[in-house]
XYZ file of C-alpha atoms in Angstrom:
239
model
C 165.430 257.502 -30.771
C 162.731 254.926 -31.526
C 160.214 253.885 -28.927
C 161.010 250.265 -28.120
C 158.692 247.472 -27.037
C 160.150 244.740 -24.814
C 158.101 241.634 -24.074
C 158.585 237.932 -23.354
C 158.282 235.373 -26.125
C 157.572 231.746 -25.316
C 158.729 229.011 -27.687
C 160.077 225.448 -27.756
C 163.249 223.609 -28.684
C 162.201 219.983 -28.963
C 160.798 219.227 -25.480
C 162.390 222.212 -23.765
C 160.185 225.212 -22.971
C 162.016 228.498 -23.550
C 161.211 232.110 -22.748
C 163.169 234.724 -24.661
C 162.659 238.462 -24.917
C 161.332 240.131 -28.061
C 162.649 243.681 -28.497
C 161.527 245.869 -31.388
C 160.653 249.411 -32.487
C 157.061 250.183 -31.543
C 154.464 251.014 -34.200
C 156.574 249.708 -37.075
C 154.363 248.423 -39.865
C 156.868 247.314 -42.502
C 159.039 244.206 -41.966
C 162.435 244.865 -40.401
C 165.591 242.721 -40.477
C 165.618 240.202 -37.640
C 168.395 239.388 -35.211
C 168.789 236.527 -32.776
C 170.872 237.687 -29.836
C 172.662 235.018 -27.811
C 173.434 236.393 -24.333
C 176.442 235.725 -22.149
C 176.535 232.792 -19.760
C 174.085 234.448 -17.360
C 171.363 234.032 -19.961
C 168.218 236.159 -20.224
C 168.777 239.088 -17.867
C 167.811 242.738 -17.653
C 171.338 243.681 -18.674
C 171.093 241.500 -21.780
C 167.735 243.085 -22.613
C 169.384 246.511 -22.354
C 171.910 245.497 -25.021
C 169.102 244.107 -27.186
C 167.282 247.443 -26.871
C 170.395 249.303 -28.023
C 170.421 247.178 -31.172
C 166.664 247.359 -31.802
C 166.868 251.154 -31.751
C 168.840 250.920 -35.001
C 165.857 249.408 -36.792
C 165.901 245.691 -36.006
C 163.579 243.156 -34.439
C 165.718 241.363 -31.851
C 164.970 238.109 -30.091
C 167.078 237.709 -26.975
C 167.364 233.928 -27.057
C 166.820 231.633 -24.102
C 169.652 229.114 -24.385
C 168.919 227.171 -21.188
C 165.165 226.740 -20.650
C 162.533 228.743 -18.790
C 163.378 227.194 -15.418
C 167.135 227.809 -15.689
C 168.037 231.359 -14.694
C 171.579 231.506 -13.273
C 172.148 233.927 -10.406
C 175.906 233.503 -9.939
C 178.981 232.337 -11.872
C 178.799 228.756 -10.573
C 175.208 228.353 -11.741
C 176.031 230.057 -15.031
C 178.978 227.746 -15.654
C 176.865 224.666 -14.991
C 174.098 225.884 -17.297
C 176.538 226.822 -20.060
C 178.440 223.543 -19.995
C 175.187 221.600 -20.313
C 174.709 223.257 -23.715
C 178.119 224.252 -25.100
C 179.599 221.972 -27.754
C 176.499 219.787 -27.781
C 173.743 219.524 -30.380
C 171.681 221.753 -28.095
C 173.915 224.785 -28.706
C 172.972 225.167 -32.354
C 169.546 223.610 -31.758
C 168.593 226.386 -29.319
C 169.813 229.021 -31.776
C 167.804 227.521 -34.627
C 164.746 227.343 -32.379
C 165.187 231.061 -31.701
C 165.338 231.810 -35.429
C 162.120 229.861 -35.935
C 160.465 231.695 -33.058
C 161.586 235.072 -34.387
C 160.336 234.463 -37.903
C 157.075 232.788 -36.874
C 155.897 235.252 -34.211
C 153.316 237.779 -35.392
C 153.816 240.597 -32.884
C 156.604 242.373 -34.768
C 156.975 242.352 -38.543
C 160.218 240.605 -39.540
C 161.774 240.175 -42.974
C 162.468 236.445 -42.889
C 165.013 236.825 -45.699
C 167.156 239.134 -43.557
C 168.033 237.182 -40.423
C 171.376 237.375 -38.616
C 172.758 236.346 -35.236
C 175.051 237.972 -32.723
C 176.189 237.149 -29.226
C 178.347 237.971 -26.256
C 180.911 235.692 -24.577
C 179.247 232.231 -24.630
C 176.624 233.765 -26.888
C 179.320 234.773 -29.360
C 180.418 231.154 -29.506
C 176.791 230.184 -30.164
C 176.534 232.645 -33.066
C 179.703 231.272 -34.666
C 178.639 227.649 -34.262
C 175.279 228.526 -35.826
C 177.111 229.936 -38.842
C 179.417 226.919 -39.011
C 176.357 224.660 -39.080
C 175.363 226.149 -42.431
C 172.340 228.038 -41.131
C 170.733 230.305 -43.705
C 171.581 233.612 -42.016
C 173.079 236.795 -43.407
C 175.710 237.383 -40.725
C 177.091 236.057 -37.456
C 178.794 238.450 -35.050
C 180.729 237.468 -31.927
C 181.602 239.939 -29.172
C 184.431 238.647 -26.934
C 183.385 235.034 -27.561
C 185.395 231.839 -27.800
C 186.505 230.912 -31.313
C 186.866 227.170 -30.791
C 184.419 224.738 -32.329
C 183.005 221.365 -31.386
C 184.105 220.185 -34.818
C 180.687 218.785 -35.721
C 180.225 221.165 -38.645
C 181.717 221.645 -42.086
C 183.004 225.199 -42.486
C 182.576 224.957 -46.255
C 178.830 225.164 -45.612
C 178.985 228.623 -44.003
C 176.583 231.024 -45.719
C 176.912 233.949 -43.315
C 179.367 236.808 -43.253
C 181.435 236.423 -40.082
C 182.581 239.213 -37.778
C 184.630 238.488 -34.655
C 185.139 241.374 -32.208
C 187.901 240.383 -29.820
C 189.683 241.928 -26.865
C 193.397 241.603 -27.624
C 194.180 241.211 -23.910
C 191.298 238.819 -23.202
C 192.674 236.101 -20.880
C 189.479 234.026 -21.088
C 189.678 233.447 -24.843
C 192.972 231.581 -25.345
C 195.117 233.532 -27.773
C 195.941 230.412 -29.759
C 192.297 230.305 -30.822
C 192.837 233.350 -33.039
C 195.317 231.853 -35.549
C 193.295 228.622 -35.553
C 190.191 230.611 -36.457
C 192.075 232.478 -39.190
C 193.278 229.174 -40.640
C 189.725 227.809 -40.535
C 188.265 230.837 -42.310
C 190.977 231.196 -44.962
C 190.625 227.532 -45.903
C 187.069 228.134 -47.148
C 185.249 230.731 -49.231
C 183.842 232.843 -46.402
C 183.338 236.590 -45.980
C 184.997 237.082 -42.602
C 186.622 239.723 -40.410
C 188.550 239.513 -37.148
C 188.972 242.754 -35.207
C 191.138 242.621 -32.086
C 190.997 245.724 -29.895
C 194.368 246.439 -28.322
C 193.277 247.657 -24.882
C 190.296 245.384 -24.236
C 189.830 242.279 -22.116
C 186.842 239.975 -21.707
C 183.271 241.322 -21.424
C 184.217 244.732 -22.794
C 180.557 245.417 -23.717
C 179.219 244.608 -20.232
C 178.881 247.756 -18.138
C 178.670 245.624 -14.983
C 182.017 243.888 -15.641
C 184.609 245.117 -13.144
C 187.371 242.539 -12.793
C 190.450 244.505 -13.887
C 192.622 242.725 -16.401
C 190.145 239.874 -16.788
C 186.590 241.032 -17.506
C 186.141 244.779 -17.714
C 183.809 247.239 -19.426
C 185.426 249.399 -22.103
C 182.971 252.018 -23.406
C 185.134 253.255 -26.283
C 185.772 249.760 -27.603
C 182.100 248.912 -27.141
C 181.102 251.844 -29.344
C 183.627 250.875 -32.021
C 182.556 247.236 -31.941
C 178.854 248.007 -32.316
C 179.659 250.387 -35.165
C 181.448 247.529 -36.925
C 178.447 245.254 -36.413
C 175.974 247.786 -37.766
C 178.190 248.462 -40.793
C 178.256 244.739 -41.578
C 174.506 244.331 -41.108
C 173.837 247.275 -43.392
C 176.048 245.721 -46.038
C 174.569 242.207 -45.941
C 170.948 243.366 -45.727
């Protein structure tokens, strides 16, 4: 297992000061593929950094993106919901993701191959990754773990350049099931490399080992392993 460095990274999105977390294999001299990780609605947390570390160990430089601003650190669901709704389905959602890409490729602490950038996210962060792809961002892939599949409708899906991978809990009550056929219709109407995997025994937050709301949001270690394997297979293919 690689030794991993974890450190804060300060950057800006217009006038908003942001502090993300840069996670990368230590002592790597050659450029590695870069990943922007959009966290769940709680934002930049130790648990999110743990997931970023798991990904970085596979040979990636990961920027855990700050989607809210350095002074916004939710501590409970009410605060998280307020912070999320201030960003979701606004220009800030994709703007914060693009700012993270810029920060990742412009920082000089960890060597990143700027031609091999992708995005992934969890819950709200999964929605952010998909909206980034819909915006036509020049990324290799966008991966959503148990994220919403709806869109603000501000983007033209024909402009998608990324391969799309959606990893869904088939029993997820927080992602309306009607979003799945709508997403399929959206993807099949354009020339996009896409996959939708729906895990039969999983609900929301299946990658979050702190999730313990049975039938609603619950950790599922076997599905988590399968989902990450699917992500790494896609990233290997597109890079």
